[in-house]
């Protein structure tokens, strides 16, 4: 990795240049909540001033830029008794500014599945390869727990990562593209003072977490407590609304559907983001449901997130952003569920 | 020669809702000519009682599947006047734009899908797709533009979602406005072609002196709120609408009838053009003159022409409204307001004429009493009386049963009645 | 000053238009490209099930298509959906692929209307297979319930084609009623030509049925099993293979010598959609063939 | 398309309206981009609102609206006898729709409120399936034309018709909307069947349940959610009762 320091004015020039030449997305305020607090999402930006780089969190994650909620996989064109399949992977280059470390870590996890997994996905890869990603550190919101999962810092998977040193950014440069762009604006090599401030900033962030979740023993615990009563307790609360999975940066379960156009001349095959908490997730033709109960489905989501699974070499995929917890209307959130699970297992011994 | 005639058109087709035409002629004398609405009433005013005011516009939009935006706006206007809410200017412009989308959509639906088949002697618009593809093309493009405008401003073409007390819950993005502006500009040649088409059609020649009622324009062609005016010279305030409508009930119909200076009056596109001709967009006015539509025109069949002229007008005015919006801050679309007790009237020109909503609200913002008067209700008596005159004229001109039936059906259709709406 | 990000296309390695080889990892392949097949034969087996013979149209694609007994395909009926189906023919058959398909939902129902010459798509093969080589020199016990006979046909063909390498081969087959019994026209051949001990049983007999009546476990009373020299392949509804495997376990067949084929909802076949997950395991890439020990260790598998 | 032996035949439809706003029928003429293709799949033999041709040989009857008068009951029964497939089109037909709000009041009171001493005939509002057998329900106020198109294609090709089983929230979040609960609104999305594309919440207004219940909706917990968000039983009930499609969601006073 190469490191540089850039003044905030100069940084602005860089971003403005990127916005001008490319489709650019970043955190924007989309609404004001009933509590008066701003609500942010990653949206298209037309100027630097659209960006709200001091945002706390976006309600939905970056995931859908790489795994769109609805994605066309193939098109079929029918001729009398025959058809032709058409596939398109292209995506136009674009920039995303202001991703948090946990967001980038989440993408790295998705890379393990969609690029390094058994059957790499060209759709995902086309989007990932054509996205210029600029990360940015921040002070943790009070309910985040990425630190507990070791996802507080990120060392790969971005083009440029900015550590905020007040009037300037400490830049971690992770791609030749980024390096070349930076040649066109004024940067300097970090001084010893910059390095010291960088360390201070990191330590400050690390020590600012207010939420901690004990996750080390979770893979085993989840196995041991597979029939724990806490699943019913939390499962009964679940609305099966799938919201948790939709906003989560790493939930990637999906369904594929085909539809014929009204012209009867073409058909579309589309991938749609799904959620394991949704009622028919594991239902098969004929009506048998392999996970008929709310608790089965909710448990499965936790099992998948914290037990890990084969495709990504058994790593936990939660990055601790708590988006699911915030979005869940009945208030089901990883911290409480996991704590319950740990308490429950404590009772056993 | 003795003429006996019994015409009974049960559930007239190509109109919204259920109505019957009943004509009886004995010995060459007209015994009966009725326009009977047999729609099942839904009792919206009764349902509104006790409902939160913010649900009222959503409920009343369901009075009509065609002019749902109009109902929503009348309802909002009544509520906002009752609670003295100041709606931001941006929201007002956006609402008017939505209104224009609806007018365009509704008028093209009527002109092309419901009325046009009569002029071409086909049962519906489908054969025209084959025989006159260029006309079908006009219809589809114009209607789509109207629907798209509604969709963009209110969230969907029918039953708006973003019309809320205080303004709008969501504004379109500027790039979306620019896109729809381009579409509207492209529709100008289409509407001009439509006017040219109407020049070639023969509008039945029938005239009956009628009083026409509309909103009174001040500077612009009026659509939402303001004073009421009639071609007989009556002027009233919006709040005084009951004195303008004077509802009463007849036995043979489930709708109410209305009257003003004469035994009946008419509202709708023709009434608006007759009352506010000078406020039409300049080019629209010229087109009207070209088509022989100048105030005060007493041929009810000319309502179709008036609708074409209004389409022309709203397309041109929408473009101007969008230009204004592009200069405005689109985040300022909703006013905070305090819920309080009050009474309010909202009068809105919907495609078929003036629509009135009136609510009385309690201090919780719940509806205590509601009254809605629908344009078609106001037209029903006039249709009914027109029918008699039309049959009399037909008898004089020795028209056959079939001709009289055809002309009667066309007459009713010309009013573009929205019957389920009138029996809400 | 230009900040334009250059467009980066994906390199399909090594050839853009080479048909996919699903066994290669870490290679971006056109995994969504289907092999186009023609239906060359349709055999009506029961009211609900038909056997389809599919021939891959492109000879080059046909030449590289290989599978092992127990693997499955994703069958696509363009416009109506894609679903997993076990391959029910010999892995030696270079001419066509046989699929036995029950009419149950949107995709399968439409497929049942296919005529000779209709064209459908396949992707695959996917998943694990039965370890036929490992079983050499042993007795083989095949146990099938209902539609479970379909995936057993591929290992059965294998055994028949290498009959001398295996010792006693038994096939126990049970169905709900006689009319839902599959592939009856082949039984005689299996028994006489292939020297397979074939036993059938039904739950609910009809007036013409003269055979055995009862649950499939009844059949075990009639055969003798040499537990330390036998491999078992069990396929059928979960409740059935659970009973059968428990029984075989009690007889002393080691759990890692019993194989089952699991069924779960699937939307990709490639370990992505997660619909087929059982605990931490994908039925599509880690299965569908599992040994019973693994299944026992899977949370919520049975 | 002759694919798989599917030689699509136009379906003969009749469209009939009862107590309603006719907005659902109107949707059939919307979505103009694909209108011609859509109409190509249909043979409209009876559709009073747009056509003067009145044939009786329809196979599929689209029924719009609820039932609120005796003559409607009889007309509906006649249509049922004729139709091979009877489709309840729209929320009014499926659940009674807004019309059934009337049923909370006494009939005489309702009539008096609107017609004073000049009464008209009316019955308590019933949904179509309360009167005749319904083969297919397409909910929505109004129905989504996109969904109708899909269903018509399924009918023409003979494919099984599927509706989403999950609630509106899934579609809502797929659109990256802000949850309107966060804006202080009472949304019925979590218990309402998806398929509308979350139009209402995408317009930043609450879902009021026009599509009826999602499968296995968790009413118990949803009641709790409403309470915790500080909504009064009156507010909740008013919205749940709006379309009549969520009879199992009971709100108690406590
Ligand atoms: C490994 C494996 C092998 C199979 N082999 C056979 C076979 O040889 N013969 C046979 O008749 N059936 C087999 N099935 C079951 C077959 O996949 C389903 O019957 C089929 O998916 C139903 O699809 P549908 O479109 O008709 O149903 P729908 O209910 O319309 O299903 C929609 C989608 O859900 C998924 N789905 C639904 N049911 C199942 C299911 N049971 N299993 C997996 N996905 C499902 C599919 O993706 C399907 O496209 C197998 C299933 C698996 C997992
Ligand atoms: S968001 Fe909450 S209620 Fe909804 S599915 Fe997820 S856990 Fe269940
Ligand atoms: S906290 Fe929730 S939303 Fe965030 S990564 Fe973990 S599971 Fe996903
Ligand atoms: S707005 Fe309504 S539909 Fe959308 S997520 Fe929230 S509760 Fe669900």
Coordinates of N, CA and C and ligand atoms in Angstrom, one line a residue, chain A residues 106 145 149 244-245 247-251 301-302 305-306 317-325 334, ligand 3:
Chain A
X106 N -17.6 -5.9 4.0 CA -18.7 -6.7 3.6 C -18.5 -7.1 2.1
X145 N -21.2 -2.5 16.1 CA -20.3 -3.4 16.9 C -19.3 -4.1 15.9
X149 N -16.3 -7.8 15.8 CA -16.2 -8.8 14.8 C -14.9 -8.6 14.0
X244 N -34.5 -7.2 7.3 CA -33.1 -7.3 7.8 C -32.1 -7.7 6.7
X245 N -32.6 -8.7 5.9 CA -31.7 -9.1 4.9 C -31.6 -8.1 3.7
X247 N -31.5 -4.8 4.0 CA -30.5 -3.7 4.3 C -29.1 -4.2 4.6
X248 N -29.0 -5.5 4.9 CA -27.7 -6.1 5.4 C -26.7 -6.0 4.2
X249 N -25.4 -5.6 4.6 CA -24.4 -5.5 3.5 C -23.9 -6.9 3.0
X250 N -24.2 -8.0 3.7 CA -23.7 -9.3 3.3 C -24.7 -10.3 3.0
X251 N -26.0 -10.1 3.4 CA -27.0 -11.0 3.0 C -27.2 -11.1 1.5
X301 N -31.0 -17.5 9.8 CA -30.2 -16.3 9.4 C -29.0 -16.1 10.3
X302 N -29.3 -16.3 11.6 CA -28.1 -16.2 12.6 C -27.1 -17.2 12.3
X305 N -25.0 -16.3 9.4 CA -24.2 -15.2 9.6 C -23.0 -15.5 10.5
X306 N -23.3 -16.2 11.6 CA -22.2 -16.3 12.6 C -21.6 -17.7 12.7
X317 N -20.1 -13.9 8.4 CA -20.2 -12.9 7.4 C -20.8 -11.6 7.9
X318 N -21.2 -11.5 9.1 CA -21.7 -10.3 9.7 C -20.5 -9.3 9.9
X319 N -20.7 -8.0 9.6 CA -19.7 -7.1 9.8 C -20.0 -6.1 10.9
X320 N -21.1 -6.3 11.6 CA -21.4 -5.6 12.8 C -21.9 -4.2 12.6
X321 N -22.6 -3.9 11.5 CA -23.1 -2.6 11.2 C -24.4 -2.3 11.9
X322 N -25.1 -3.3 12.3 CA -26.4 -3.2 13.0 C -27.5 -2.6 12.1
X323 N -27.3 -2.7 10.8 CA -28.4 -2.2 10.0 C -29.7 -3.0 10.2
X324 N -29.5 -4.3 10.3 CA -30.6 -5.2 10.5 C -31.4 -4.9 11.8
X325 N -30.6 -4.6 12.8 CA -31.2 -4.3 14.1 C -32.0 -3.0 14.1
X334 N -28.8 -8.3 16.5 CA -27.8 -9.3 16.8 C -27.3 -9.2 18.2
Ligands
LIG3 S1 -25.2 -6.3 11.8 FE1 -26.9 -7.1 10.7 S2 -27.0 -5.9 8.8 FE2 -25.0 -5.6 9.7 S3 -23.7 -7.1 8.7 FE3 -24.4 -8.0 10.6 S4 -26.2 -9.1 10.1 FE4 -25.8 -7.8 8.4

